[in-house]
XYZ file of C-alpha atoms in Angstrom:
247
model
C 0.000 0.000 0.000
C 1.333 3.417 -0.951
C 2.005 5.959 1.761
C 0.421 9.403 1.828
C 3.779 10.907 0.842
C 4.127 8.557 -2.143
C 0.598 9.371 -3.293
C 1.259 13.102 -3.039
C 4.415 12.736 -5.126
C 2.643 10.637 -7.755
C -0.213 13.113 -7.889
C 2.204 15.908 -8.735
C 3.905 13.772 -11.387
C 0.547 12.914 -12.957
C -0.133 16.615 -13.601
C 1.873 16.246 -16.826
C 0.614 12.800 -17.858
C -2.351 11.848 -20.001
C -5.625 10.558 -18.541
C -4.965 7.194 -20.162
C -1.591 6.901 -18.418
C -3.191 7.717 -15.071
C -5.992 5.198 -15.634
C -3.555 2.445 -16.628
C -1.501 3.079 -13.496
C -4.579 3.000 -11.247
C -5.921 -0.226 -12.745
C -2.535 -1.935 -12.605
C -2.006 -0.824 -8.997
C -5.483 -1.535 -7.579
C -7.346 -4.014 -9.813
C -9.640 -5.778 -9.049
C -10.420 -3.503 -6.085
C -11.083 -0.462 -8.241
C -14.267 1.115 -9.576
C -15.360 4.220 -11.405
C -18.519 6.295 -11.166
C -20.427 7.806 -14.050
C -23.592 9.828 -14.602
C -23.641 8.860 -18.320
C -24.066 12.439 -19.473
C -22.219 13.792 -22.506
C -19.143 14.954 -20.602
C -18.891 11.456 -19.054
C -18.276 9.796 -22.399
C -14.489 10.357 -22.739
C -13.640 8.774 -19.376
C -16.049 5.897 -19.925
C -14.533 5.324 -23.365
C -10.963 5.383 -22.038
C -11.719 2.905 -19.263
C -13.611 0.614 -21.652
C -10.593 0.568 -23.996
C -8.108 -0.120 -21.207
C -10.143 -2.618 -19.146
C -13.877 -2.975 -19.804
C -14.261 -5.242 -16.752
C -13.794 -2.329 -14.318
C -16.984 -1.828 -12.314
C -18.888 1.324 -13.288
C -21.171 2.626 -10.540
C -24.335 4.371 -11.757
C -26.461 5.973 -9.050
C -30.130 5.423 -9.829
C -31.746 8.142 -7.723
C -35.260 7.505 -8.990
C -35.319 11.047 -10.388
C -33.422 10.527 -13.646
C -34.682 11.614 -17.035
C -35.955 8.669 -19.066
C -33.414 9.641 -21.727
C -30.567 9.167 -19.227
C -31.681 5.664 -18.327
C -32.037 4.651 -21.974
C -28.664 6.191 -22.885
C -27.025 4.340 -19.991
C -28.448 1.045 -21.304
C -27.277 1.797 -24.836
C -23.694 2.682 -23.880
C -23.348 -0.177 -21.396
C -24.415 -2.668 -24.067
C -22.415 -1.254 -26.984
C -19.210 -0.750 -24.998
C -19.605 -3.953 -22.943
C -19.348 -2.038 -19.668
C -19.622 -3.677 -16.271
C -22.282 -1.313 -14.891
C -23.603 -1.718 -11.360
C -26.649 0.325 -10.313
C -26.773 1.918 -6.861
C -29.939 2.747 -4.925
C -30.727 4.549 -1.673
C -30.756 2.617 1.597
C -34.180 1.034 2.132
C -34.290 2.579 5.634
C -35.116 5.882 3.933
C -37.908 4.525 1.719
C -40.895 5.605 3.800
C -39.562 9.125 4.310
C -38.413 9.465 0.689
C -41.682 8.256 -0.798
C -43.726 10.546 1.446
C -41.638 13.499 0.241
C -40.837 12.343 -3.288
C -42.104 15.497 -5.012
C -41.075 18.217 -2.570
C -37.726 16.867 -1.309
C -35.612 17.885 -4.366
C -37.039 21.416 -4.178
C -37.347 21.975 -0.428
C -34.081 20.316 0.631
C -31.862 19.363 -2.333
C -28.860 18.720 -0.055
C -30.745 16.099 1.917
C -32.140 14.629 -1.294
C -28.622 14.268 -2.708
C -27.340 12.735 0.499
C -30.054 10.075 0.648
C -30.115 9.225 -3.039
C -26.510 9.752 -4.149
C -23.939 10.219 -1.402
C -24.906 7.433 0.976
C -25.363 4.797 -1.785
C -21.904 5.649 -3.116
C -20.376 5.483 0.363
C -21.807 1.998 0.791
C -20.706 0.828 -2.658
C -17.134 1.985 -2.100
C -16.686 -0.039 1.073
C -14.049 -2.638 0.228
C -12.960 -0.717 -2.882
C -9.406 0.636 -2.732
C -9.521 3.152 -5.616
C -12.336 5.229 -7.112
C -11.975 6.743 -10.594
C -13.933 9.979 -10.948
C -14.480 12.233 -13.962
C -14.378 15.644 -12.260
C -12.519 18.565 -13.866
C -11.030 21.661 -12.261
C -12.849 23.980 -14.643
C -16.307 22.770 -13.570
C -16.811 24.345 -10.123
C -14.911 26.301 -7.468
C -14.866 23.225 -5.235
C -13.321 21.048 -7.938
C -10.780 23.741 -8.837
C -8.806 22.797 -5.704
C -8.856 19.027 -6.230
C -5.776 16.852 -6.816
C -5.353 14.060 -9.332
C -4.825 11.590 -6.488
C -6.712 12.222 -3.258
C -6.338 9.904 -0.285
C -9.562 9.815 1.743
C -9.652 9.530 5.525
C -10.784 5.896 5.329
C -7.891 4.907 3.027
C -9.838 5.041 -0.237
C -7.842 6.614 -3.076
C -9.812 8.911 -5.350
C -8.336 9.137 -8.855
C -9.267 12.103 -11.075
C -7.673 11.459 -14.513
C -9.496 14.303 -16.322
C -8.825 16.933 -13.670
C -6.702 19.144 -15.958
C -9.004 18.864 -18.952
C -11.081 21.784 -20.199
C -14.447 21.763 -21.925
C -12.619 21.959 -25.270
C -10.626 18.808 -24.449
C -13.861 16.906 -23.878
C -15.304 18.169 -27.160
C -12.133 17.337 -29.100
C -11.994 13.800 -27.708
C -15.681 13.298 -28.504
C -15.097 14.332 -32.123
C -11.858 12.380 -32.529
C -13.460 9.124 -31.376
C -16.943 9.850 -32.739
C -18.575 9.331 -29.344
C -22.339 9.635 -28.848
C -23.851 12.504 -26.863
C -26.640 12.376 -24.295
C -29.937 12.765 -26.206
C -30.898 15.857 -24.170
C -27.779 17.791 -25.190
C -29.376 19.093 -28.375
C -32.286 20.396 -26.280
C -30.034 22.619 -24.186
C -29.197 20.276 -21.307
C -25.405 20.568 -21.279
C -24.995 19.064 -17.806
C -27.622 16.465 -16.936
C -28.516 15.456 -13.403
C -31.851 14.525 -11.871
C -34.944 15.823 -13.681
C -36.307 18.035 -10.840
C -32.922 19.771 -10.486
C -31.852 20.220 -14.119
C -32.975 22.788 -16.678
C -31.979 23.655 -20.232
C -29.596 26.625 -20.584
C -28.340 29.038 -23.222
C -25.376 28.386 -25.478
C -23.266 31.028 -23.699
C -24.068 29.893 -20.150
C -21.664 27.918 -17.989
C -22.176 24.218 -18.696
C -23.341 23.578 -15.106
C -25.632 26.610 -14.908
C -28.650 24.363 -15.356
C -27.953 22.348 -12.211
C -29.919 23.388 -9.080
C -30.537 26.794 -10.665
C -31.541 29.412 -8.090
C -31.031 27.088 -5.114
C -27.541 28.174 -4.062
C -26.134 24.727 -4.790
C -23.511 23.621 -7.315
C -22.482 20.137 -6.106
C -24.406 16.964 -5.312
C -22.073 16.124 -2.443
C -20.027 13.252 -3.870
C -17.034 15.558 -4.231
C -17.498 17.725 -1.108
C -17.244 17.375 2.659
C -20.748 15.872 2.648
C -19.176 12.659 1.397
C -17.215 12.352 4.646
C -20.388 11.988 6.727
C -20.545 8.336 7.668
C -22.990 8.028 10.549
C -26.762 8.155 10.281
C -26.911 10.178 13.522
C -24.747 12.909 11.973
C -27.193 13.292 9.105
C -30.228 13.314 11.386
C -28.650 16.019 13.533
C -27.701 18.223 10.588
C -31.047 17.976 8.836
C -33.047 17.774 12.095
C -34.649 14.497 11.082
C -36.177 11.709 13.077
C -35.925 8.410 11.239
C -37.669 5.424 12.750
């Protein structure tokens, strides 16, 4: 197992290497205890394509929140089949079912942070137990939070987060898509340049920031997978923060 100092050194060295080189290193170092996550939106295609070309047996976690656009679910099926991906769907903990179903319409609007925690963050936390490395597709140019990320990030529980596309820009994604003739999410042509859950995603203008359609007007730019929310492990911590009583 690599030390924190070795990981920090490698992370700095990877700043000048290609995403494919970083992915190959991660798979060689951590396979079979490695997985990647994907939302199967347009900007997810390059990383999914790279991993499929290097090792299509790598587990791809897809978080099925129950709020996805139908187009997202169909696109996920199409890509998984055509690229022979090893996709594993994640769902919220059944302990939340009664509460979630009672608030299924108002939760994304009234408390999007709690909605993301129940339907995205906690399922991913559970799925990553026993996994040693997690490949993520975040880029520094996407949000202020991601601007400070590192290519290799050692989590408190020992999980290594690997961000191969961290230095890429929007243009890099577009160029790779064209070079490899990759398909786009079917909602892209309708103005959905960053696609999340249906209640929290709107179409935007051609000159808007690509994530401007996510949680518009709600003071939120991240689902929580790549923030401090992901570090919350105990149910009691969540109940206290959101003042909930779960029976």
